[in-house]
């Protein structure tokens, strides 16, 4: 029953009672009650029961009573936690925005390169978007967490990766068929 002495003092003041009034009813001196409220003397179980009864509470209710300071501290903790969560969400939003700006910049640079190659008359030019999708480590940015969920590059990137995976699987299956001496018309060996 931590800070019980503070709870008794706070409850007494909340009810508008003086130390003298409470001490008289409980059959003790004002000085003894004062020392009790300061935490200078231990409160016996019997005295605790008397105090609880005086304030119309059970011992458990008296022990659970929140002083104004405890309520304020609790509210301050909740406010601080809310502020920390707000700041965290804001940091996440800023990091997502930075990732999106980087990706747009990367796409813009590849568009410039693609345009320059077309102007020079090059053939079989790799599209700018594919150049972005093939950038090493790009999957760490385009994973749906490091950008906002409605970022326009997410779905095309997912589709591109699926197509690439299918192409790799097709190449793998062709290599398996060749190794087994099967023609493309033979049934699937798997």
PDB file of C-alpha atoms in Angstrom:
ATOM      1  CA  UNK A   1       0.000   0.000   0.000  1.00  0.00           C
ATOM      2  CA  UNK A   2       2.340   2.562  -1.382  1.00  0.00           C
ATOM      3  CA  UNK A   3       1.888   6.223  -0.454  1.00  0.00           C
ATOM      4  CA  UNK A   4      -1.018   5.403   1.829  1.00  0.00           C
ATOM      5  CA  UNK A   5      -0.195   8.415   3.980  1.00  0.00           C
ATOM      6  CA  UNK A   6      -0.599  10.700   0.938  1.00  0.00           C
ATOM      7  CA  UNK A   7      -3.909   9.063   0.061  1.00  0.00           C
ATOM      8  CA  UNK A   8      -5.257   9.665   3.586  1.00  0.00           C
ATOM      9  CA  UNK A   9      -4.222  13.320   3.487  1.00  0.00           C
ATOM     10  CA  UNK A  10      -5.659  13.833  -0.015  1.00  0.00           C
ATOM     11  CA  UNK A  11      -8.946  12.174   0.917  1.00  0.00           C
ATOM     12  CA  UNK A  12      -9.230  14.270   4.087  1.00  0.00           C
ATOM     13  CA  UNK A  13      -8.641  17.476   2.123  1.00  0.00           C
ATOM     14  CA  UNK A  14     -10.985  16.407  -0.663  1.00  0.00           C
ATOM     15  CA  UNK A  15     -13.764  15.993   1.888  1.00  0.00           C
ATOM     16  CA  UNK A  16     -12.939  19.392   3.432  1.00  0.00           C
ATOM     17  CA  UNK A  17     -12.011  18.049   6.857  1.00  0.00           C
ATOM     18  CA  UNK A  18      -9.285  19.395   9.143  1.00  0.00           C
ATOM     19  CA  UNK A  19      -6.699  17.229  10.864  1.00  0.00           C
ATOM     20  CA  UNK A  20      -8.273  18.184  14.167  1.00  0.00           C
ATOM     21  CA  UNK A  21     -11.746  16.984  13.095  1.00  0.00           C
ATOM     22  CA  UNK A  22     -10.461  13.613  11.879  1.00  0.00           C
ATOM     23  CA  UNK A  23      -8.146  13.130  14.871  1.00  0.00           C
ATOM     24  CA  UNK A  24     -10.943  13.867  17.355  1.00  0.00           C
ATOM     25  CA  UNK A  25     -13.339  11.349  15.783  1.00  0.00           C
ATOM     26  CA  UNK A  26     -10.617   8.682  15.677  1.00  0.00           C
ATOM     27  CA  UNK A  27      -9.516   9.361  19.262  1.00  0.00           C
ATOM     28  CA  UNK A  28      -5.988  10.464  18.461  1.00  0.00           C
ATOM     29  CA  UNK A  29      -4.001  13.684  18.627  1.00  0.00           C
ATOM     30  CA  UNK A  30      -3.774  16.095  15.736  1.00  0.00           C
ATOM     31  CA  UNK A  31       0.033  15.757  15.881  1.00  0.00           C
ATOM     32  CA  UNK A  32      -0.170  11.975  15.555  1.00  0.00           C
ATOM     33  CA  UNK A  33      -2.462  12.287  12.510  1.00  0.00           C
ATOM     34  CA  UNK A  34      -0.084  14.882  11.047  1.00  0.00           C
ATOM     35  CA  UNK A  35       2.882  12.486  11.426  1.00  0.00           C
ATOM     36  CA  UNK A  36       0.764   9.709   9.889  1.00  0.00           C
ATOM     37  CA  UNK A  37      -0.064  11.911   6.869  1.00  0.00           C
ATOM     38  CA  UNK A  38       3.632  12.747   6.457  1.00  0.00           C
ATOM     39  CA  UNK A  39       4.558   9.066   6.497  1.00  0.00           C
ATOM     40  CA  UNK A  40       6.632   9.464   9.675  1.00  0.00           C
ATOM     41  CA  UNK A  41       4.739   6.774  11.593  1.00  0.00           C
ATOM     42  CA  UNK A  42       3.455   3.399  10.484  1.00  0.00           C
ATOM     43  CA  UNK A  43      -0.282   2.900  10.214  1.00  0.00           C
ATOM     44  CA  UNK A  44      -1.494  -0.153  12.074  1.00  0.00           C
ATOM     45  CA  UNK A  45      -4.099  -2.408  10.416  1.00  0.00           C
ATOM     46  CA  UNK A  46      -6.618  -1.393  13.092  1.00  0.00           C
ATOM     47  CA  UNK A  47      -6.021   2.323  12.504  1.00  0.00           C
ATOM     48  CA  UNK A  48      -6.242   1.742   8.753  1.00  0.00           C
ATOM     49  CA  UNK A  49      -9.650   0.090   9.199  1.00  0.00           C
ATOM     50  CA  UNK A  50     -10.806   3.029  11.349  1.00  0.00           C
ATOM     51  CA  UNK A  51      -9.643   5.554   8.730  1.00  0.00           C
ATOM     52  CA  UNK A  52     -11.327   3.622   5.921  1.00  0.00           C
ATOM     53  CA  UNK A  53     -14.589   3.442   7.875  1.00  0.00           C
ATOM     54  CA  UNK A  54     -14.373   7.161   8.715  1.00  0.00           C
ATOM     55  CA  UNK A  55     -14.127   8.024   5.011  1.00  0.00           C
ATOM     56  CA  UNK A  56     -16.854   5.511   4.120  1.00  0.00           C
ATOM     57  CA  UNK A  57     -14.538   3.235   2.176  1.00  0.00           C
ATOM     58  CA  UNK A  58     -13.176  -0.271   2.474  1.00  0.00           C
ATOM     59  CA  UNK A  59      -9.462  -0.703   3.191  1.00  0.00           C
ATOM     60  CA  UNK A  60      -9.053  -1.828  -0.438  1.00  0.00           C
ATOM     61  CA  UNK A  61     -10.812   1.295  -1.729  1.00  0.00           C
ATOM     62  CA  UNK A  62      -8.646   3.474   0.488  1.00  0.00           C
ATOM     63  CA  UNK A  63      -5.493   1.765  -0.794  1.00  0.00           C
ATOM     64  CA  UNK A  64      -6.673   2.118  -4.411  1.00  0.00           C
ATOM     65  CA  UNK A  65      -7.671   5.782  -4.021  1.00  0.00           C
ATOM     66  CA  UNK A  66      -5.842   7.988  -6.515  1.00  0.00           C
ATOM     67  CA  UNK A  67      -4.599  11.311  -5.266  1.00  0.00           C
ATOM     68  CA  UNK A  68      -4.752  14.312  -7.567  1.00  0.00           C
ATOM     69  CA  UNK A  69      -0.981  14.005  -8.100  1.00  0.00           C
ATOM     70  CA  UNK A  70      -1.350  10.357  -9.105  1.00  0.00           C
ATOM     71  CA  UNK A  71      -4.181  11.237 -11.491  1.00  0.00           C
ATOM     72  CA  UNK A  72      -2.137  14.045 -13.028  1.00  0.00           C
ATOM     73  CA  UNK A  73       0.909  11.788 -13.326  1.00  0.00           C
ATOM     74  CA  UNK A  74      -1.218   9.119 -15.007  1.00  0.00           C
ATOM     75  CA  UNK A  75      -2.671  11.700 -17.424  1.00  0.00           C
ATOM     76  CA  UNK A  76       0.805  13.087 -18.122  1.00  0.00           C
ATOM     77  CA  UNK A  77       2.060   9.577 -18.919  1.00  0.00           C
ATOM     78  CA  UNK A  78      -0.882   9.001 -21.249  1.00  0.00           C
ATOM     79  CA  UNK A  79      -0.315  12.376 -22.907  1.00  0.00           C
ATOM     80  CA  UNK A  80       3.412  11.659 -23.269  1.00  0.00           C
ATOM     81  CA  UNK A  81       2.695   8.240 -24.767  1.00  0.00           C
ATOM     82  CA  UNK A  82       0.165   9.740 -27.186  1.00  0.00           C
ATOM     83  CA  UNK A  83       2.721  12.357 -28.214  1.00  0.00           C
ATOM     84  CA  UNK A  84       5.407   9.700 -28.717  1.00  0.00           C
ATOM     85  CA  UNK A  85       3.036   7.685 -30.923  1.00  0.00           C
ATOM     86  CA  UNK A  86       2.130  10.804 -32.902  1.00  0.00           C
ATOM     87  CA  UNK A  87       5.823  11.611 -33.425  1.00  0.00           C
ATOM     88  CA  UNK A  88       6.555   8.016 -34.459  1.00  0.00           C
ATOM     89  CA  UNK A  89       3.728   8.092 -37.007  1.00  0.00           C
ATOM     90  CA  UNK A  90       5.021  11.413 -38.325  1.00  0.00           C
ATOM     91  CA  UNK A  91       8.570   9.991 -38.672  1.00  0.00           C
ATOM     92  CA  UNK A  92       7.185   6.984 -40.556  1.00  0.00           C
ATOM     93  CA  UNK A  93       5.229   9.291 -42.864  1.00  0.00           C
ATOM     94  CA  UNK A  94       8.351  11.409 -43.527  1.00  0.00           C
ATOM     95  CA  UNK A  95      10.468   8.307 -44.222  1.00  0.00           C
ATOM     96  CA  UNK A  96       7.819   6.962 -46.603  1.00  0.00           C
ATOM     97  CA  UNK A  97       7.711  10.330 -48.360  1.00  0.00           C
ATOM     98  CA  UNK A  98      11.517  10.331 -48.672  1.00  0.00           C
ATOM     99  CA  UNK A  99      11.451   6.801 -50.152  1.00  0.00           C
ATOM    100  CA  UNK A 100       8.739   7.814 -52.630  1.00  0.00           C
ATOM    101  CA  UNK A 101      10.682  10.943 -53.635  1.00  0.00           C
ATOM    102  CA  UNK A 102      13.793   8.809 -54.174  1.00  0.00           C
ATOM    103  CA  UNK A 103      11.845   6.354 -56.347  1.00  0.00           C
ATOM    104  CA  UNK A 104      10.327   9.162 -58.425  1.00  0.00           C
ATOM    105  CA  UNK A 105      13.799  10.652 -58.862  1.00  0.00           C
ATOM    106  CA  UNK A 106      15.219   7.285 -59.882  1.00  0.00           C
ATOM    107  CA  UNK A 107      12.420   6.803 -62.420  1.00  0.00           C
ATOM    108  CA  UNK A 108      12.994  10.330 -63.744  1.00  0.00           C
ATOM    109  CA  UNK A 109      16.711   9.675 -64.224  1.00  0.00           C
ATOM    110  CA  UNK A 110      15.992   6.437 -66.084  1.00  0.00           C
ATOM    111  CA  UNK A 111      13.398   8.217 -68.261  1.00  0.00           C
ATOM    112  CA  UNK A 112      16.064  10.753 -69.220  1.00  0.00           C
ATOM    113  CA  UNK A 113      18.484   7.920 -70.070  1.00  0.00           C
ATOM    114  CA  UNK A 114      15.802   6.076 -72.061  1.00  0.00           C
ATOM    115  CA  UNK A 115      14.899   9.239 -73.992  1.00  0.00           C
ATOM    116  CA  UNK A 116      18.561   9.977 -74.746  1.00  0.00           C
ATOM    117  CA  UNK A 117      19.062   6.423 -76.060  1.00  0.00           C
ATOM    118  CA  UNK A 118      15.955   6.722 -78.276  1.00  0.00           C
ATOM    119  CA  UNK A 119      17.198  10.046 -79.650  1.00  0.00           C
ATOM    120  CA  UNK A 120      20.515   8.391 -80.499  1.00  0.00           C
ATOM    121  CA  UNK A 121      18.579   5.752 -82.455  1.00  0.00           C
ATOM    122  CA  UNK A 122      19.404   2.783 -80.219  1.00  0.00           C
ATOM    123  CA  UNK A 123      17.275  -0.346 -80.593  1.00  0.00           C
ATOM    124  CA  UNK A 124      15.952  -2.695 -77.883  1.00  0.00           C
ATOM    125  CA  UNK A 125      15.947  -0.014 -75.229  1.00  0.00           C
ATOM    126  CA  UNK A 126      15.004  -1.206 -71.770  1.00  0.00           C
ATOM    127  CA  UNK A 127      12.047   0.860 -70.471  1.00  0.00           C
ATOM    128  CA  UNK A 128      12.740   3.220 -67.578  1.00  0.00           C
ATOM    129  CA  UNK A 129      10.324   1.429 -65.234  1.00  0.00           C
ATOM    130  CA  UNK A 130      12.097  -1.897 -65.806  1.00  0.00           C
ATOM    131  CA  UNK A 131      15.404  -0.211 -65.060  1.00  0.00           C
ATOM    132  CA  UNK A 132      13.962   0.966 -61.734  1.00  0.00           C
ATOM    133  CA  UNK A 133      12.475  -2.470 -60.958  1.00  0.00           C
ATOM    134  CA  UNK A 134      15.856  -4.094 -61.693  1.00  0.00           C
ATOM    135  CA  UNK A 135      17.791  -1.739 -59.404  1.00  0.00           C
ATOM    136  CA  UNK A 136      19.561  -3.883 -56.773  1.00  0.00           C
ATOM    137  CA  UNK A 137      17.761  -3.715 -53.434  1.00  0.00           C
ATOM    138  CA  UNK A 138      14.696  -1.925 -54.835  1.00  0.00           C
ATOM    139  CA  UNK A 139      12.428  -4.581 -53.311  1.00  0.00           C
ATOM    140  CA  UNK A 140      13.345  -3.191 -49.887  1.00  0.00           C
ATOM    141  CA  UNK A 141      11.768   0.139 -50.806  1.00  0.00           C
ATOM    142  CA  UNK A 142       8.842  -1.231 -52.792  1.00  0.00           C
ATOM    143  CA  UNK A 143       7.660  -3.670 -50.136  1.00  0.00           C
ATOM    144  CA  UNK A 144       4.446  -1.902 -49.161  1.00  0.00           C
ATOM    145  CA  UNK A 145       5.867  -0.703 -45.838  1.00  0.00           C
ATOM    146  CA  UNK A 146       8.417   1.903 -46.865  1.00  0.00           C
ATOM    147  CA  UNK A 147       5.951   3.768 -49.045  1.00  0.00           C
ATOM    148  CA  UNK A 148       2.340   4.740 -48.533  1.00  0.00           C
ATOM    149  CA  UNK A 149      -0.060   1.905 -49.290  1.00  0.00           C
ATOM    150  CA  UNK A 150      -1.475   3.667 -52.366  1.00  0.00           C
ATOM    151  CA  UNK A 151       1.923   4.522 -53.892  1.00  0.00           C
ATOM    152  CA  UNK A 152       1.429   4.146 -57.673  1.00  0.00           C
ATOM    153  CA  UNK A 153       4.616   2.135 -58.295  1.00  0.00           C
ATOM    154  CA  UNK A 154       3.721  -0.741 -55.941  1.00  0.00           C
ATOM    155  CA  UNK A 155       1.311  -2.695 -58.147  1.00  0.00           C
ATOM    156  CA  UNK A 156       3.339  -2.415 -61.393  1.00  0.00           C
ATOM    157  CA  UNK A 157       6.432  -3.527 -59.467  1.00  0.00           C
ATOM    158  CA  UNK A 158       4.584  -6.556 -58.036  1.00  0.00           C
ATOM    159  CA  UNK A 159       3.326  -7.537 -61.506  1.00  0.00           C
ATOM    160  CA  UNK A 160       6.810  -7.082 -63.001  1.00  0.00           C
ATOM    161  CA  UNK A 161       8.378  -9.275 -60.311  1.00  0.00           C
ATOM    162  CA  UNK A 162       5.752 -11.988 -60.898  1.00  0.00           C
ATOM    163  CA  UNK A 163       6.452 -11.941 -64.647  1.00  0.00           C
ATOM    164  CA  UNK A 164      10.203 -12.128 -64.019  1.00  0.00           C
ATOM    165  CA  UNK A 165       9.682 -15.072 -61.662  1.00  0.00           C
ATOM    166  CA  UNK A 166       7.562 -16.854 -64.306  1.00  0.00           C
ATOM    167  CA  UNK A 167      10.250 -16.205 -66.935  1.00  0.00           C
ATOM    168  CA  UNK A 168      12.905 -17.658 -64.635  1.00  0.00           C
ATOM    169  CA  UNK A 169      10.727 -20.689 -63.931  1.00  0.00           C
ATOM    170  CA  UNK A 170      10.137 -21.163 -67.661  1.00  0.00           C
ATOM    171  CA  UNK A 171      13.885 -20.994 -68.288  1.00  0.00           C
ATOM    172  CA  UNK A 172      14.490 -23.466 -65.484  1.00  0.00           C
ATOM    173  CA  UNK A 173      11.892 -25.880 -66.893  1.00  0.00           C
ATOM    174  CA  UNK A 174      13.435 -25.601 -70.368  1.00  0.00           C
ATOM    175  CA  UNK A 175      16.835 -26.449 -68.883  1.00  0.00           C
ATOM    176  CA  UNK A 176      15.332 -29.458 -67.054  1.00  0.00           C
ATOM    177  CA  UNK A 177      13.643 -30.654 -70.278  1.00  0.00           C
ATOM    178  CA  UNK A 178      16.912 -30.287 -72.182  1.00  0.00           C
ATOM    179  CA  UNK A 179      18.805 -32.167 -69.474  1.00  0.00           C
ATOM    180  CA  UNK A 180      16.223 -34.977 -69.608  1.00  0.00           C
ATOM    181  CA  UNK A 181      16.221 -34.986 -73.404  1.00  0.00           C
ATOM    182  CA  UNK A 182      12.577 -33.938 -73.643  1.00  0.00           C
ATOM    183  CA  UNK A 183      11.138 -31.782 -76.401  1.00  0.00           C
ATOM    184  CA  UNK A 184       8.825 -28.826 -75.688  1.00  0.00           C
ATOM    185  CA  UNK A 185       5.901 -31.000 -76.865  1.00  0.00           C
ATOM    186  CA  UNK A 186       6.550 -33.744 -74.289  1.00  0.00           C
ATOM    187  CA  UNK A 187       4.458 -33.735 -71.076  1.00  0.00           C
ATOM    188  CA  UNK A 188       5.691 -31.745 -68.095  1.00  0.00           C
ATOM    189  CA  UNK A 189       8.296 -33.831 -66.207  1.00  0.00           C
ATOM    190  CA  UNK A 190       7.178 -32.426 -62.881  1.00  0.00           C
TER     191      UNK A 190
END
